[in-house]
Amino acid sequence: MPLLSEYTLTPDVFDSTSYSSDEVGSIQLQYLKEVLLNEGLVRDLRDGAWRSLFANNVRPWHRRGKELLKKLITQRRLRRFPAVLTSYPCTDHEWCEEALASHERTPLIGIVTTRNVADNYDNPAVASIDHLSSAPWWARRSPSVRLTRTVEEYRDNLRLILQCANSIMFIDPHLDPSRRRYRNFISLLNVMDSRSPAPLIEIHRVCYYGSGPNRELIEPLEWQKRFHDAWADTLRQANLSVEVFIWDDFHDRYLISDLVGISVPNGFDTTRNSNSITTWTRLGRKERDAVQREFDPATNRHALRYKFAVP
């Protein structure tokens, strides 16, 4: 299961009358909030019509539900999805039907609703907010994922991040597009092809190649040439730009975005050895923010040697 997952919520989840008491609603919505704001996106059905339901007080929206929606908006965790069914949904049941239709078109992880709606479905994708722990897809959630070191598996696990994040930092001290083991990396950037607005993309690596007595300091113009020769044409066609930061030294590898942070112990290089397996781990919000600050030139945690843009 990817470390960032997409869900759909029916409107009754936010309705205070769906819960036996205000306290029960607060507990269940707070539990859902912690998951969504750490590891989730919410599908904004019918090109934003779902979100527009909450613009007025036609229903008694629960205060915790309103807080959750506000956080989803400010953290840009709502993902617009086109209308699928012909008729506009007017009831919670019909919104669940729209969610299922969108799931058929592009699979998501699960649909969160209330028991009044969930009891009408045998579909395993549908679960009531008060029985989430019983849903197989909810139980499969994990802070880590095991994958082979192939660009195909990297792409599958990062696709939602690459399609939705507004800023992405690839932090790998050895990332060098002129080396065979990194030549497929460009296909990850291609997932962001023609996004509008284009995301902010950063590459962070060290200023040298090799280690110990074989360490070789690479000149700035040589780094620019390597990245431009390998990526410039492809990025130009994709309407993307990448900023490359060359640092004095660091060791750990990460992917840091505004949606999720991931520890990537072996970096983003690939191998043909199918037995080479790595484990990626999702960072907590504090850790993600700390890593982002670590690679901000203004903090002086590392010495920035130079930076340049591609193309």
Coordinates of C-alpha atoms in Angstrom, one line a residue:
M1 CA 0.0 0.0 0.0
P2 CA 1.5 3.4 -1.0
L3 CA 2.7 5.8 1.8
L4 CA 0.3 8.4 0.5
S5 CA -3.3 7.1 -0.2
E6 CA -6.5 8.6 -1.6
Y7 CA -9.9 8.3 0.1
T8 CA -13.4 9.5 -0.5
L9 CA -15.8 10.7 2.2
T10 CA -19.5 11.0 1.9
P11 CA -21.1 14.2 3.2
D12 CA -22.8 12.5 6.2
V13 CA -19.4 11.9 7.8
F14 CA -19.4 15.7 8.5
D15 CA -23.0 15.9 9.7
S16 CA -23.4 16.1 13.5
T17 CA -26.7 14.2 13.3
S18 CA -24.8 11.1 12.1
Y19 CA -23.4 10.6 15.6
S20 CA -25.1 9.6 18.8
S21 CA -23.5 12.5 20.6
D22 CA -21.1 15.4 19.9
E23 CA -18.4 13.6 21.9
V24 CA -18.7 10.5 19.8
G25 CA -18.5 12.5 16.6
S26 CA -15.5 14.4 17.9
I27 CA -13.6 11.2 18.7
Q28 CA -14.3 9.5 15.3
L29 CA -13.6 12.6 13.3
Q30 CA -10.4 13.3 15.2
Y31 CA -9.2 9.8 14.5
L32 CA -9.9 10.2 10.8
K33 CA -8.2 13.6 10.8
E34 CA -5.0 12.3 12.1
V35 CA -4.8 9.7 9.4
L36 CA -5.8 12.0 6.5
L37 CA -3.4 14.8 7.4
N38 CA -0.5 12.4 7.8
E39 CA -0.9 10.0 4.9
G40 CA -4.0 10.8 2.8
L41 CA -5.7 12.8 0.1
V42 CA -9.5 13.2 -0.2
R43 CA -11.1 13.0 -3.6
D44 CA -13.1 16.1 -4.4
L45 CA -15.9 14.5 -6.4
R46 CA -17.6 16.0 -9.5
D47 CA -14.9 18.7 -10.2
G48 CA -15.2 20.3 -6.8
A49 CA -19.0 20.0 -6.3
W50 CA -18.3 17.8 -3.2
R51 CA -16.4 20.6 -1.6
S52 CA -19.1 23.2 -2.4
L53 CA -21.6 21.3 -0.3
F54 CA -19.9 22.7 2.8
A55 CA -20.0 26.3 1.7
N56 CA -23.3 26.8 3.4
N57 CA -25.1 25.5 6.5
V58 CA -27.9 23.6 4.9
R59 CA -26.9 20.7 7.2
P60 CA -25.6 20.9 10.8
W61 CA -21.9 20.2 10.1
H62 CA -20.0 18.9 13.1
R63 CA -17.4 21.4 14.4
R64 CA -14.7 18.7 14.1
G65 CA -15.9 18.0 10.6
K66 CA -15.5 21.7 9.7
E67 CA -12.0 21.7 11.2
L68 CA -11.1 18.7 9.2
L69 CA -12.3 20.2 5.9
K70 CA -10.4 23.4 6.6
K71 CA -7.2 21.5 7.2
L72 CA -7.7 19.5 4.0
I73 CA -8.1 22.7 2.1
T74 CA -5.2 24.6 3.6
Q75 CA -2.9 21.6 3.3
R76 CA -4.1 21.1 -0.3
R77 CA -5.2 17.5 0.3
L78 CA -8.3 17.8 -1.8
R79 CA -7.9 16.2 -5.2
R80 CA -10.4 17.2 -7.9
F81 CA -12.0 14.3 -9.8
P82 CA -14.4 14.7 -12.8
A83 CA -18.0 13.7 -12.6
V84 CA -18.7 10.1 -13.5
L85 CA -22.4 9.6 -13.1
T86 CA -24.9 11.6 -15.2
S87 CA -27.2 12.7 -12.4
Y88 CA -26.0 15.1 -9.7
P89 CA -26.0 13.4 -6.3
C90 CA -28.7 14.7 -3.9
T91 CA -28.4 12.2 -1.0
D92 CA -25.6 10.6 0.9
H93 CA -26.4 7.3 -0.8
E94 CA -26.1 9.0 -4.2
W95 CA -22.8 10.5 -3.2
C96 CA -21.6 7.0 -2.3
E97 CA -22.7 5.8 -5.7
E98 CA -20.6 8.6 -7.3
A99 CA -17.7 7.7 -5.1
L100 CA -17.9 4.0 -6.2
A101 CA -18.2 5.1 -9.9
S102 CA -15.1 7.2 -9.5
H103 CA -13.3 4.2 -7.8
E104 CA -14.2 2.1 -10.8
R105 CA -12.7 4.6 -13.2
T106 CA -9.5 5.3 -11.1
P107 CA -9.0 3.1 -8.0
L108 CA -8.7 4.7 -4.6
I109 CA -8.0 3.1 -1.2
G110 CA -11.5 3.3 0.3
I111 CA -14.8 5.2 0.8
V112 CA -15.6 6.4 4.3
T113 CA -19.2 6.9 5.1
T114 CA -21.7 6.4 8.0
R115 CA -23.4 3.2 9.0
N116 CA -26.7 4.3 7.5
V117 CA -25.1 4.3 4.1
A118 CA -22.5 1.6 4.5
D119 CA -25.2 -1.0 5.6
N120 CA -26.6 -0.8 2.0
Y121 CA -23.4 -2.1 0.5
D122 CA -21.5 -5.4 0.4
N123 CA -18.7 -3.6 -1.5
P124 CA -15.4 -3.9 0.5
A125 CA -14.4 -0.4 -0.6
V126 CA -17.2 1.1 1.5
A127 CA -16.7 1.3 5.3
S128 CA -18.5 3.1 8.1
I129 CA -16.5 5.7 10.1
D130 CA -17.3 3.8 13.3
H131 CA -16.0 0.5 11.9
L132 CA -12.9 1.6 10.0
S133 CA -10.7 -0.9 11.8
S134 CA -12.8 -3.7 10.3
A135 CA -12.1 -2.6 6.7
P136 CA -9.3 -4.6 5.1
W137 CA -7.9 -1.6 3.3
W138 CA -7.8 0.4 6.5
A139 CA -6.1 -2.5 8.3
R140 CA -3.4 -2.7 5.6
R141 CA -2.2 0.9 6.3
S142 CA 1.4 0.9 7.3
P143 CA 4.2 3.5 7.9
S144 CA 6.5 1.5 5.6
V145 CA 6.6 -0.4 2.4
R146 CA 8.9 -3.0 0.9
L147 CA 9.8 -2.7 -2.7
T148 CA 12.3 -3.8 -5.3
R149 CA 14.8 -1.2 -6.4
T150 CA 13.3 -0.7 -9.9
V151 CA 12.0 2.5 -11.4
E152 CA 8.6 0.8 -12.0
E153 CA 8.1 0.2 -8.3
Y154 CA 9.4 3.6 -7.4
R155 CA 6.9 5.1 -9.9
D156 CA 4.0 3.0 -8.6
N157 CA 4.6 4.0 -5.0
L158 CA 5.2 7.7 -5.7
R159 CA 2.7 8.3 -8.4
L160 CA 0.1 10.1 -6.2
I161 CA 2.8 12.3 -4.7
L162 CA 4.2 13.2 -8.1
Q163 CA 0.7 14.0 -9.4
C164 CA -0.5 16.1 -6.5
A165 CA 2.4 17.5 -4.4
N166 CA 3.2 21.2 -5.0
S167 CA 6.8 20.9 -3.9
I168 CA 9.1 17.8 -4.1
M169 CA 12.7 17.4 -2.8
F170 CA 14.7 14.4 -4.0
I171 CA 17.5 14.1 -1.5
D172 CA 20.2 11.6 -2.5
P173 CA 23.9 12.4 -2.1
H174 CA 24.8 10.3 -5.2
L175 CA 22.1 11.2 -7.7
D176 CA 23.9 11.6 -11.0
P177 CA 22.0 11.3 -14.2
S178 CA 25.1 10.4 -16.1
R179 CA 25.5 7.2 -14.2
R180 CA 23.7 4.1 -15.4
R181 CA 22.0 3.3 -12.1
Y182 CA 20.3 6.8 -12.2
R183 CA 19.5 7.0 -15.9
N184 CA 15.9 5.9 -15.3
F185 CA 15.3 8.6 -12.7
I186 CA 14.0 10.9 -15.3
S187 CA 10.9 8.7 -15.7
L188 CA 9.8 9.7 -12.2
L189 CA 10.0 13.4 -13.2
N190 CA 7.9 12.5 -16.3
V191 CA 5.0 11.6 -14.1
M192 CA 4.7 15.3 -13.5
D193 CA 4.5 16.1 -17.2
S194 CA 2.6 19.3 -18.0
R195 CA 1.1 19.8 -14.6
S196 CA -0.3 23.2 -14.2
P197 CA 0.9 25.0 -12.2
A198 CA 4.1 23.0 -12.4
P199 CA 5.4 21.8 -9.0
L200 CA 8.6 23.1 -7.4
I201 CA 11.1 20.3 -7.9
E202 CA 14.5 20.2 -6.2
I203 CA 17.4 17.8 -6.4
H204 CA 19.9 17.7 -3.5
R205 CA 23.3 15.9 -3.8
V206 CA 27.0 16.3 -2.7
C207 CA 29.8 18.0 -4.6
Y208 CA 32.0 14.9 -5.0
Y209 CA 32.0 11.5 -6.5
G210 CA 33.4 8.3 -4.8
S211 CA 34.5 7.9 -1.2
G212 CA 37.7 7.7 0.9
P213 CA 40.9 8.0 -1.2
N214 CA 38.9 7.7 -4.4
R215 CA 36.8 10.8 -3.6
E216 CA 36.8 13.2 -6.5
L217 CA 35.6 16.8 -6.3
I218 CA 33.5 17.6 -9.3
E219 CA 33.6 21.2 -10.7
P220 CA 30.3 23.2 -10.9
L221 CA 30.3 23.4 -14.7
E222 CA 30.7 19.6 -14.9
W223 CA 27.7 19.1 -12.7
Q224 CA 25.6 21.5 -14.8
K225 CA 26.7 19.7 -18.0
R226 CA 25.8 16.3 -16.6
F227 CA 22.3 17.3 -15.5
H228 CA 21.6 19.5 -18.6
D229 CA 22.8 16.9 -21.1
A230 CA 20.6 14.2 -19.5
W231 CA 17.5 16.0 -18.6
A232 CA 17.1 19.4 -20.3
D233 CA 15.3 18.3 -23.5
T234 CA 12.9 16.0 -21.6
L235 CA 12.1 18.6 -18.9
R236 CA 11.5 21.3 -21.5
Q237 CA 9.0 19.1 -23.4
A238 CA 7.2 18.4 -20.1
N239 CA 7.1 22.1 -19.1
L240 CA 9.1 21.3 -16.0
S241 CA 12.1 22.9 -14.3
V242 CA 14.4 21.4 -11.7
E243 CA 16.6 23.2 -9.2
V244 CA 19.8 21.3 -8.3
F245 CA 21.5 22.0 -5.0
I246 CA 25.1 20.8 -4.6
W247 CA 26.2 20.5 -1.0
D248 CA 29.5 19.9 0.8
D249 CA 28.4 16.6 2.4
F250 CA 25.5 14.6 3.8
H251 CA 24.5 10.9 3.9
D252 CA 20.8 10.3 4.5
R253 CA 18.3 10.0 1.6
Y254 CA 14.7 11.3 1.5
L255 CA 11.8 12.3 -0.6
I256 CA 10.2 15.4 1.0
S257 CA 7.0 17.0 -0.3
D258 CA 4.3 19.2 1.1
L259 CA 2.1 16.2 1.4
V260 CA 4.4 13.5 2.9
G261 CA 8.0 12.8 3.7
I262 CA 9.7 9.4 3.1
S263 CA 13.0 8.0 4.3
V264 CA 14.6 6.3 1.3
P265 CA 17.7 4.5 2.7
N266 CA 19.2 3.4 -0.6
G267 CA 18.3 6.5 -2.5
F268 CA 16.7 6.6 -6.0
D269 CA 19.2 4.5 -8.0
T270 CA 18.0 1.2 -9.6
T271 CA 19.4 -2.2 -10.2
R272 CA 18.5 -5.2 -12.4
N273 CA 18.9 -7.5 -9.4
S274 CA 15.3 -8.5 -8.5
N275 CA 16.5 -9.7 -5.1
S276 CA 17.6 -6.2 -4.1
I277 CA 14.7 -5.0 -1.9
T278 CA 14.6 -1.8 0.1
T279 CA 12.2 -0.4 2.8
W280 CA 10.7 3.1 2.6
T281 CA 9.3 4.7 5.7
R282 CA 6.9 7.6 6.1
L283 CA 8.1 10.4 8.3
G284 CA 6.1 12.1 10.9
R285 CA 5.2 15.7 10.3
K286 CA 7.8 17.1 12.7
E287 CA 10.5 14.9 11.1
R288 CA 9.5 15.9 7.6
D289 CA 9.6 19.6 8.5
A290 CA 13.0 19.1 10.2
V291 CA 14.5 17.5 7.1
Q292 CA 13.1 20.2 4.9
R293 CA 14.8 22.8 7.1
E294 CA 18.0 20.9 7.1
F295 CA 18.2 21.4 3.3
D296 CA 17.2 25.1 3.4
P297 CA 20.4 27.1 2.6
A298 CA 19.3 29.7 5.1
T299 CA 19.7 27.4 8.0
N300 CA 23.4 26.6 7.3
R301 CA 23.1 23.0 8.4
H302 CA 25.2 22.1 5.4
A303 CA 27.5 24.2 3.2
L304 CA 25.9 24.9 -0.2
R305 CA 28.6 24.8 -2.8
Y306 CA 26.4 25.9 -5.8
K307 CA 23.0 25.5 -7.3
F308 CA 21.6 25.8 -10.8
A309 CA 18.3 25.2 -12.7
V310 CA 17.6 22.6 -15.4
P311 CA 16.8 23.4 -18.2

